[in-house]
Coordinates of C-alpha atoms and ligand atoms in Angstrom, one line a residue:
M95 CA 0.0 0.0 0.0
T96 CA 1.2 3.5 -0.8
K97 CA 1.4 5.9 2.2
M98 CA 1.0 9.7 2.3
I99 CA 3.6 12.0 3.7
I100 CA 2.7 14.1 6.8
D101 CA 5.3 15.8 9.0
G102 CA 8.2 14.0 7.4
K103 CA 6.7 10.5 7.8
P104 CA 4.9 8.0 5.6
V105 CA 1.5 7.5 7.2
A106 CA -1.8 5.8 6.6
A107 CA -5.1 7.5 7.2
Q108 CA -5.9 7.8 10.9
D109 CA -9.0 5.6 10.5
G110 CA -7.1 3.2 8.3
R111 CA -9.4 3.6 5.3
T112 CA -8.0 3.2 1.8
L113 CA -8.9 3.8 -1.8
D114 CA -8.2 1.4 -4.7
V115 CA -6.0 2.6 -7.5
L116 CA -7.1 1.3 -10.9
S117 CA -4.9 1.0 -14.0
P118 CA -6.4 3.0 -17.0
V119 CA -4.8 0.3 -19.2
D120 CA -6.9 -2.6 -18.0
G121 CA -9.2 -1.3 -15.3
A122 CA -7.5 -3.6 -12.7
V123 CA -6.6 -2.5 -9.1
F124 CA -2.9 -2.3 -8.6
T125 CA -2.4 -0.6 -5.3
T126 CA -4.2 1.2 -2.6
L127 CA -3.9 4.7 -1.1
P128 CA -4.8 6.2 2.3
R129 CA -8.3 7.8 2.1
A130 CA -7.6 10.9 4.2
Q131 CA -10.3 12.6 6.2
A132 CA -10.5 15.9 7.9
A133 CA -8.4 14.6 10.9
D134 CA -5.5 13.7 8.6
V135 CA -5.8 17.1 6.9
D136 CA -5.6 18.7 10.4
R137 CA -2.4 16.9 11.1
A138 CA -0.9 18.0 7.8
V139 CA -1.8 21.6 8.2
A140 CA -0.5 21.6 11.8
A141 CA 2.8 20.0 10.5
A142 CA 3.1 22.7 7.9
R143 CA 2.6 25.4 10.5
G144 CA 5.1 23.7 12.7
A145 CA 7.7 23.8 9.9
L146 CA 7.1 27.5 9.4
N147 CA 7.6 28.1 13.1
G148 CA 10.7 25.9 13.1
A149 CA 13.6 24.9 10.9
W150 CA 12.0 25.6 7.6
G151 CA 10.9 29.1 8.6
R152 CA 14.4 29.9 9.8
M153 CA 16.1 29.0 6.5
T154 CA 17.5 31.7 4.3
A155 CA 16.3 32.1 0.7
L156 CA 19.6 30.7 -0.5
E157 CA 19.3 27.6 1.7
R158 CA 15.7 27.0 0.5
G159 CA 16.8 27.5 -3.1
R160 CA 19.6 25.0 -2.7
L161 CA 17.2 22.4 -1.3
L162 CA 14.9 22.9 -4.3
I163 CA 17.8 22.5 -6.7
K164 CA 18.8 19.3 -4.9
L165 CA 15.3 18.0 -5.2
G166 CA 15.4 18.7 -9.0
E167 CA 18.7 16.7 -9.2
S168 CA 17.2 13.9 -7.2
V169 CA 14.2 13.8 -9.6
L170 CA 16.6 13.5 -12.5
A171 CA 18.5 10.8 -10.6
H172 CA 15.2 8.9 -10.3
H173 CA 14.0 9.9 -13.7
E174 CA 13.2 6.4 -15.0
E175 CA 11.6 5.2 -11.8
L176 CA 9.3 8.3 -11.6
S177 CA 8.5 8.0 -15.3
Q178 CA 7.4 4.4 -14.9
I179 CA 5.3 5.3 -11.9
E180 CA 3.7 8.2 -13.7
S181 CA 2.8 6.2 -16.9
R182 CA 1.5 3.3 -14.9
D183 CA -0.7 5.6 -12.8
T184 CA -2.1 7.7 -15.7
G185 CA -1.8 5.3 -18.6
K186 CA 0.2 7.9 -20.6
P187 CA 2.9 6.6 -23.1
L188 CA 6.3 6.2 -21.5
S189 CA 7.9 8.9 -23.6
T190 CA 5.2 11.4 -22.5
A191 CA 5.8 10.4 -18.9
R192 CA 9.5 10.8 -19.3
A193 CA 9.1 14.3 -20.7
D194 CA 6.8 15.2 -17.8
I195 CA 9.3 14.1 -15.2
T196 CA 12.0 16.2 -17.0
V197 CA 9.6 19.2 -16.7
L198 CA 9.1 18.4 -13.0
A199 CA 12.8 18.6 -12.4
R200 CA 13.0 21.9 -14.2
Y201 CA 10.4 23.4 -11.9
F202 CA 12.5 22.7 -8.9
E203 CA 15.7 23.9 -10.7
F204 CA 14.0 27.1 -12.0
Y205 CA 12.3 28.1 -8.7
G206 CA 15.3 26.9 -6.7
S207 CA 17.5 29.3 -8.5
G208 CA 14.9 32.0 -8.2
A209 CA 14.4 31.7 -4.5
D210 CA 17.0 34.4 -3.6
K211 CA 16.3 36.7 -6.6
V212 CA 12.9 38.2 -5.6
H213 CA 13.9 41.4 -3.9
G214 CA 12.1 44.2 -2.2
Q215 CA 12.0 48.0 -2.8
T216 CA 12.7 51.2 -1.1
I217 CA 10.3 54.1 -1.8
P218 CA 11.2 57.8 -1.5
F219 CA 8.7 59.3 0.9
Q220 CA 8.4 62.3 3.2
Q221 CA 11.3 64.1 4.8
D222 CA 13.2 61.8 7.3
Y223 CA 11.3 58.7 6.4
S224 CA 12.7 55.4 5.1
V225 CA 10.2 53.1 3.4
Q226 CA 11.0 49.4 2.6
V227 CA 8.8 47.0 0.9
I228 CA 9.8 43.4 1.8
R229 CA 8.5 40.1 0.4
E230 CA 7.1 37.6 2.9
P231 CA 5.7 34.1 2.5
L232 CA 1.9 33.7 2.7
G233 CA 2.2 30.9 5.2
V234 CA 0.6 27.4 4.8
T235 CA -0.3 26.9 1.2
A236 CA -2.8 24.3 -0.1
H237 CA -2.2 22.7 -3.5
I238 CA -5.1 20.7 -5.1
I239 CA -3.6 18.9 -8.0
P240 CA -5.4 17.3 -11.0
W241 CA -4.7 13.9 -12.5
N242 CA -3.8 14.8 -16.1
Y243 CA -0.2 15.8 -15.4
P244 CA 0.3 14.9 -11.8
A245 CA 4.0 15.4 -11.6
Q246 CA 4.2 18.5 -13.7
M247 CA 1.3 20.2 -11.9
F248 CA 2.8 19.3 -8.5
G249 CA 6.1 21.0 -9.5
R250 CA 4.3 24.0 -11.0
S251 CA 2.3 24.6 -7.8
V252 CA 4.6 23.7 -4.9
A253 CA 8.0 24.7 -6.3
P254 CA 7.4 28.5 -6.3
A255 CA 5.5 28.2 -3.0
L256 CA 8.5 26.5 -1.3
A257 CA 11.0 28.8 -3.0
M258 CA 9.2 31.8 -1.3
G259 CA 9.4 30.2 2.1
N260 CA 5.8 28.9 2.4
A261 CA 5.0 25.4 3.8
A262 CA 2.9 23.2 1.5
V263 CA 0.1 20.7 1.9
A264 CA -0.6 19.0 -1.5
K265 CA -3.7 17.0 -2.2
P266 CA -3.2 15.1 -5.5
A267 CA -6.1 13.7 -7.4
E268 CA -7.4 10.3 -6.3
D269 CA -6.8 9.0 -9.9
A270 CA -3.1 9.8 -10.0
C271 CA -0.9 10.6 -7.0
L272 CA 1.8 8.0 -6.9
S273 CA 4.6 10.1 -8.5
I274 CA 3.8 13.0 -6.1
V275 CA 4.1 10.8 -3.0
R276 CA 7.4 9.5 -4.3
V277 CA 8.7 13.1 -4.9
A278 CA 7.7 14.0 -1.3
E279 CA 9.8 11.1 -0.1
L280 CA 12.7 12.3 -2.2
A281 CA 12.3 15.8 -0.7
L282 CA 12.8 14.3 2.8
E283 CA 15.9 12.4 1.5
V284 CA 17.5 15.6 0.2
G285 CA 17.0 17.4 3.5
F286 CA 13.7 19.2 3.5
P287 CA 12.7 19.7 7.1
A288 CA 9.6 17.7 8.3
G289 CA 6.4 19.4 7.6
A290 CA 7.6 21.8 4.9
L291 CA 6.0 19.6 2.2
N292 CA 3.1 17.3 3.1
V293 CA 1.1 15.1 0.7
V294 CA -2.4 14.1 1.7
T295 CA -4.1 11.5 -0.5
G296 CA -7.9 10.9 -0.7
L297 CA -11.1 11.9 -2.4
G298 CA -11.7 15.5 -3.6
E299 CA -15.0 15.8 -1.7
E300 CA -13.3 14.5 1.5
A301 CA -9.6 15.4 1.8
G302 CA -9.8 18.1 -0.9
A303 CA -12.8 19.8 0.6
A304 CA -11.4 19.6 4.2
L305 CA -8.1 21.1 3.0
S306 CA -9.6 24.0 1.0
R307 CA -11.9 25.0 3.9
H308 CA -9.3 24.6 6.6
P309 CA -8.9 27.7 8.8
G310 CA -5.2 27.0 9.1
I311 CA -4.3 27.6 5.5
N312 CA -3.4 31.0 3.9
F313 CA -3.5 30.3 0.2
I314 CA -5.0 27.8 -2.3
S315 CA -3.7 26.8 -5.7
F316 CA -6.2 24.7 -7.7
T317 CA -6.1 23.2 -11.2
G318 CA -9.1 21.2 -12.3
S319 CA -12.7 21.5 -13.4
N320 CA -14.8 24.6 -13.4
E321 CA -17.4 23.1 -11.1
V322 CA -14.8 22.3 -8.4
G323 CA -13.1 25.6 -9.0
V324 CA -16.2 27.4 -7.9
L325 CA -16.3 25.3 -4.7
I326 CA -12.7 26.1 -4.1
Q327 CA -13.3 29.8 -4.5
Q328 CA -16.2 29.6 -2.1
A329 CA -14.0 27.7 0.4
A330 CA -11.3 30.3 0.0
A331 CA -13.9 33.0 0.7
L332 CA -14.8 31.4 4.1
N333 CA -11.3 32.1 5.4
A334 CA -10.6 35.1 3.3
V335 CA -7.6 33.5 1.7
K336 CA -6.2 34.1 -1.8
C337 CA -6.6 31.5 -4.4
V338 CA -5.1 30.9 -7.9
L339 CA -7.4 28.9 -10.1
E340 CA -6.7 27.2 -13.4
L341 CA -9.9 25.8 -14.7
G342 CA -9.2 24.5 -18.2
G343 CA -10.0 25.8 -21.6
K344 CA -11.5 25.5 -25.1
S345 CA -8.6 26.9 -26.9
A346 CA -8.8 27.8 -30.6
H347 CA -6.4 27.6 -33.5
I348 CA -7.1 30.3 -36.1
V349 CA -5.7 29.4 -39.5
F350 CA -5.6 32.1 -42.1
D351 CA -5.4 31.4 -45.8
D352 CA -1.7 32.4 -45.9
A353 CA -0.7 30.1 -43.1
R354 CA 2.2 27.7 -43.5
T355 CA 0.1 24.5 -43.4
E356 CA 3.2 22.3 -43.1
L357 CA 3.9 23.9 -39.7
A358 CA 0.3 24.2 -38.6
I359 CA -1.0 20.7 -39.3
P360 CA 1.3 18.6 -37.1
A361 CA 1.0 21.2 -34.3
I362 CA -2.8 21.1 -34.5
V363 CA -2.9 17.3 -34.3
K364 CA -0.4 17.1 -31.4
G365 CA -2.2 19.9 -29.6
I366 CA -5.4 17.8 -29.3
V367 CA -4.1 14.2 -29.1
H368 CA -1.2 14.6 -26.8
N369 CA -2.0 13.0 -23.4
A370 CA -5.2 11.7 -25.0
G371 CA -6.6 15.3 -25.1
Q372 CA -6.5 15.5 -21.3
T373 CA -4.7 18.8 -21.3
C374 CA -6.1 22.1 -20.1
T375 CA -4.3 23.8 -22.9
A376 CA -5.5 21.4 -25.6
G377 CA -6.2 23.2 -28.9
S378 CA -9.7 21.8 -29.1
R379 CA -11.3 24.2 -31.6
L380 CA -10.1 24.8 -35.1
L381 CA -11.1 27.8 -37.2
V382 CA -9.9 27.8 -40.8
Q383 CA -10.4 30.6 -43.3
K384 CA -13.1 29.7 -45.8
G385 CA -11.0 29.7 -49.0
I386 CA -8.6 27.0 -47.8
Y387 CA -11.1 25.1 -45.6
P388 CA -11.7 22.1 -47.9
Q389 CA -8.0 21.4 -48.8
F390 CA -6.8 22.2 -45.3
M391 CA -9.2 19.7 -43.7
E392 CA -8.3 17.1 -46.2
A393 CA -4.6 17.4 -45.4
L394 CA -5.4 17.5 -41.7
A395 CA -7.5 14.4 -41.9
R396 CA -4.6 12.5 -43.5
E397 CA -2.4 13.4 -40.6
F398 CA -5.1 12.9 -38.0
S399 CA -5.8 9.3 -39.2
K400 CA -2.2 8.3 -38.4
V401 CA -2.8 8.9 -34.7
R402 CA -2.7 5.7 -32.7
A403 CA -3.7 5.0 -29.1
G404 CA -2.0 2.2 -27.1
T405 CA -0.6 1.1 -23.8
P406 CA 2.2 3.0 -22.1
E407 CA 4.7 0.3 -23.3
M408 CA 3.6 0.6 -26.9
D409 CA 4.5 4.2 -26.6
L410 CA 2.3 5.5 -29.4
T411 CA 0.8 9.0 -29.8
C412 CA -1.4 8.6 -26.9
G413 CA -2.7 6.2 -24.2
P414 CA -6.1 5.6 -22.7
V415 CA -8.0 8.3 -20.8
V416 CA -7.6 8.1 -17.1
N417 CA -10.8 6.4 -15.8
R418 CA -14.2 5.0 -16.7
S419 CA -16.1 8.2 -16.1
Q420 CA -13.7 10.1 -18.3
F421 CA -14.1 7.4 -21.0
E422 CA -17.8 7.6 -20.9
R423 CA -17.8 11.3 -20.9
V424 CA -15.7 11.6 -24.0
N425 CA -17.7 9.0 -25.8
R426 CA -20.9 10.8 -24.9
Y427 CA -19.6 14.0 -26.5
I428 CA -18.7 12.1 -29.6
A429 CA -22.2 10.5 -29.8
K430 CA -23.8 13.9 -29.2
G431 CA -21.8 15.5 -32.1
L432 CA -23.0 12.7 -34.4
A433 CA -26.6 12.9 -33.2
E434 CA -26.5 16.7 -33.9
G435 CA -25.4 16.0 -37.5
M436 CA -21.8 16.9 -37.3
K437 CA -19.5 15.0 -39.6
V438 CA -16.5 12.9 -38.6
V439 CA -13.8 13.6 -41.2
A440 CA -11.0 11.5 -39.6
E441 CA -10.5 9.1 -36.8
G442 CA -7.3 7.8 -35.3
S443 CA -7.1 4.1 -34.3
I444 CA -6.7 2.0 -31.2
A445 CA -3.7 -0.4 -31.5
D446 CA -4.4 -4.1 -31.7
G447 CA -3.7 -6.0 -28.5
V448 CA -4.7 -3.3 -26.0
P449 CA -6.6 -4.9 -23.0
E450 CA -10.4 -5.0 -23.6
N451 CA -11.2 -3.2 -20.3
G452 CA -8.9 -0.3 -20.9
F453 CA -10.2 3.2 -21.3
F454 CA -9.1 3.8 -24.9
V455 CA -11.0 6.4 -26.9
K456 CA -10.7 6.8 -30.7
P457 CA -9.2 10.2 -31.5
T458 CA -11.9 12.0 -33.6
L459 CA -11.9 15.0 -35.9
F460 CA -15.2 16.7 -36.6
S461 CA -16.0 19.3 -39.3
A462 CA -18.7 21.9 -39.7
A463 CA -19.4 22.4 -36.0
R464 CA -22.1 24.8 -35.0
H465 CA -20.8 27.5 -32.7
D466 CA -23.5 27.0 -30.2
S467 CA -23.0 23.2 -30.0
D468 CA -21.6 21.4 -26.9
L469 CA -18.7 20.2 -29.0
F470 CA -17.7 23.7 -29.7
Q471 CA -18.4 25.1 -26.3
Q472 CA -17.6 22.5 -23.6
E473 CA -14.3 21.3 -22.5
I474 CA -14.3 17.6 -23.5
F475 CA -10.9 16.6 -22.1
G476 CA -10.4 13.9 -24.7
P477 CA -8.8 13.6 -28.2
V478 CA -11.7 15.3 -30.0
L479 CA -11.2 18.2 -32.3
V480 CA -14.0 20.4 -33.8
S481 CA -13.5 22.6 -36.7
M482 CA -15.4 25.3 -38.7
P483 CA -14.7 27.8 -41.4
F484 CA -14.6 31.6 -41.0
E485 CA -14.8 34.4 -43.5
D486 CA -12.4 37.1 -42.3
E487 CA -10.3 38.4 -39.4
A488 CA -13.3 39.9 -37.6
Q489 CA -15.3 36.7 -37.7
A490 CA -12.3 34.7 -36.6
I491 CA -11.8 36.8 -33.5
Q492 CA -15.5 36.7 -32.7
L493 CA -15.6 32.9 -33.0
A494 CA -12.4 32.4 -31.0
N495 CA -13.9 34.5 -28.2
D496 CA -17.3 32.9 -28.4
T497 CA -16.7 30.6 -25.4
A498 CA -16.8 30.8 -21.6
Y499 CA -13.2 29.9 -21.4
G500 CA -10.0 31.9 -22.1
L501 CA -6.8 29.9 -21.6
L502 CA -4.8 29.7 -24.9
G503 CA -5.1 30.6 -28.5
A504 CA -3.0 30.3 -31.6
V505 CA -2.9 32.3 -34.8
W506 CA -1.4 30.9 -38.0
T507 CA -0.6 33.6 -40.6
E508 CA 2.4 35.2 -42.3
N509 CA 0.9 38.7 -42.1
G510 CA 2.7 40.5 -39.3
G511 CA 0.0 43.1 -38.6
R512 CA -2.6 40.4 -38.4
Q513 CA -0.5 38.3 -36.1
Q514 CA -0.4 41.2 -33.6
R515 CA -4.0 42.3 -34.0
V516 CA -5.4 38.8 -33.5
A517 CA -3.1 38.0 -30.6
R518 CA -4.2 41.1 -28.8
A519 CA -7.9 40.7 -29.6
I520 CA -8.4 37.2 -28.3
Q521 CA -9.4 36.9 -24.7
V522 CA -6.9 34.4 -23.3
G523 CA -3.8 34.2 -21.0
Q524 CA -1.3 32.9 -23.6
V525 CA -1.2 33.2 -27.4
Y526 CA 1.0 31.4 -29.9
I527 CA 1.9 32.8 -33.3
N528 CA 2.8 30.1 -35.8
G529 CA 3.2 27.5 -33.1
F530 CA 1.3 25.8 -30.3
G531 CA 2.0 24.5 -26.9
A532 CA 5.2 25.0 -25.1
G533 CA 5.9 21.5 -23.8
G534 CA 6.1 22.6 -20.2
G535 CA 7.2 26.2 -20.9
I536 CA 7.9 26.7 -17.2
E537 CA 9.4 30.1 -17.8
L538 CA 6.3 31.6 -19.4
P539 CA 3.6 33.2 -17.3
F540 CA 0.5 31.2 -17.6
G541 CA -3.2 31.3 -16.6
G542 CA -6.6 32.1 -17.8
V543 CA -9.2 34.8 -18.1
K544 CA -13.0 34.3 -18.0
R545 CA -14.0 30.8 -16.9
S546 CA -10.5 29.5 -17.2
G547 CA -9.7 31.0 -13.9
H548 CA -7.4 33.7 -12.5
G549 CA -4.0 34.3 -11.0
R550 CA -0.8 33.3 -12.8
E551 CA 1.6 30.4 -12.5
K552 CA 4.9 29.6 -14.1
G553 CA 7.7 32.1 -14.7
F554 CA 8.8 34.7 -12.2
I555 CA 5.3 35.9 -11.7
A556 CA 4.4 32.7 -9.6
L557 CA 7.0 33.8 -7.0
E558 CA 5.0 37.0 -6.6
E559 CA 1.7 35.2 -6.5
M560 CA 2.9 32.9 -3.8
S561 CA 4.2 35.7 -1.5
T562 CA 3.0 39.0 -0.2
T563 CA 4.5 42.3 0.6
K564 CA 5.0 44.2 3.9
T565 CA 5.7 47.9 3.8
I566 CA 7.9 49.2 6.6
I567 CA 7.7 52.9 7.2
Q568 CA 10.3 54.4 9.5
Y569 CA 10.8 57.9 10.8
Y570 CA 14.4 58.7 11.5
G571 CA 14.3 62.4 12.1
A572 CA 15.9 64.0 15.2
Ligands
ADP131 P1 -11.8 16.4 -13.0 O1 -13.3 16.7 -13.1 O2 -11.1 16.7 -14.2 O3 -11.6 15.0 -12.4 P2 -11.7 17.8 -10.5 O4 -11.8 19.2 -10.6 O5 -12.8 16.9 -10.1 O6 -11.2 17.3 -11.9 O7 -10.4 17.4 -9.7 C1 -9.2 18.2 -9.6 C2 -8.8 18.0 -8.1 O8 -9.7 18.6 -7.3 C3 -8.5 16.6 -7.6 O9 -7.4 16.6 -6.8 C4 -9.8 16.3 -6.9 O10 -9.6 15.4 -5.8 C5 -10.1 17.7 -6.2 N1 -11.5 17.9 -5.8 C6 -12.6 17.3 -6.4 N2 -13.7 17.7 -5.7 C7 -13.2 18.6 -4.7 C8 -13.9 19.4 -3.7 N3 -15.2 19.3 -3.5 N4 -13.1 20.1 -2.9 C9 -11.8 20.2 -3.0 N5 -11.1 19.4 -4.0 C10 -11.8 18.7 -4.8

């Protein structure tokens, strides 16, 4: 049985309850996890507070940074082991899991080396006054992590928090938390003081809800569904704590008639089938200028039909989706699209020999979507791409913005003025011009607008999000 990490020790839930962990590849149980309740969360929050009041809180920024860098090195030293754990837990192809673990190490390296580089200010004020603005940690930070990229999301959330001197309690998703528990063990091995980084496993509505409502926390970082994001924001309001929310997207590619199709097509395919479409930043809507729509879709369909889903060991384009409910949800969207008269123009395939009970979904490309259909509006979180033609720049912008979400966008054109106009007009947190997806892109500020959430992660801005300022005003006159 896997244990969780509280106050520097591997522990079971206090009441001994467990959860089964199922393999997405064949649906079989392969280990169990502690099913933490409020009492376990209390222990973890108390341990984090203890660390802040103890050895962890006394460390200098340089010392914290060195520990984070050491953790990054340890992740690299255990790269293959962590990749195997990640791919077993999520079903993702081994090479995808390996890339994810490399990104995880980068988060610790990047924020480790940033720990002593966030400096304060002095402000000229009235005669005989000295004013300093110093940066302070927020305190105990809660991190509720999704299952799609467990290792990466854990690094993205906890590394900047730890770098700024906060203590962390992470609650990974019930569907995928094994790599996170292992990294918390490695953190202890490299010398993190007990309680600085705790991992509580369990169900969202139990452990996650208890953590997000806990009066002992000072900050919540959450990545996940819109529905749960609303609950998290309500919980944050109860204790008047800040939260950073990343709630997914319905990101659009806009392809103009002068686009370099040889660049665009592979990026569009990868942008929706990577990780079986279970990516917040998936490019799940495709808008193509009318004049090139038929030939573009034909070329795209040729590429799309080459996509294959298989087991992690087969290491194909994508694996299964993470669990039965996700499998049913994606298939429901596909069936709905068909029932509404949308046309499938290409399908990928599922490799021969995958287990019958695995959660494999056929990657599907739809054409002629209606802008008010669920396929065009809802985040499916599967390898399903919907497309539609547009007339001109104004209509492209209008369609791209015609969704509740606002996470990413991409514009494909050789016209420089148009690149800037469209990039500025689409309501999202990140825009690509002639490219898509940054494969981690940990240096680049990231986050959404509209229903995609608020607050920023990645880059230096995360160090600011995960700390606060104190202004010290001193009179030194005679
Ligand atoms: P998805 O719908 O994609 O599975 P969720 O938003 O349900 O994503 O899950 C993201 C994370 O939020 C997971 O760690 C999950 O356990 C947690 N979670 C789910 N429900 C709650 C809740 N009511 N309160 C706090 N955390 C929750």
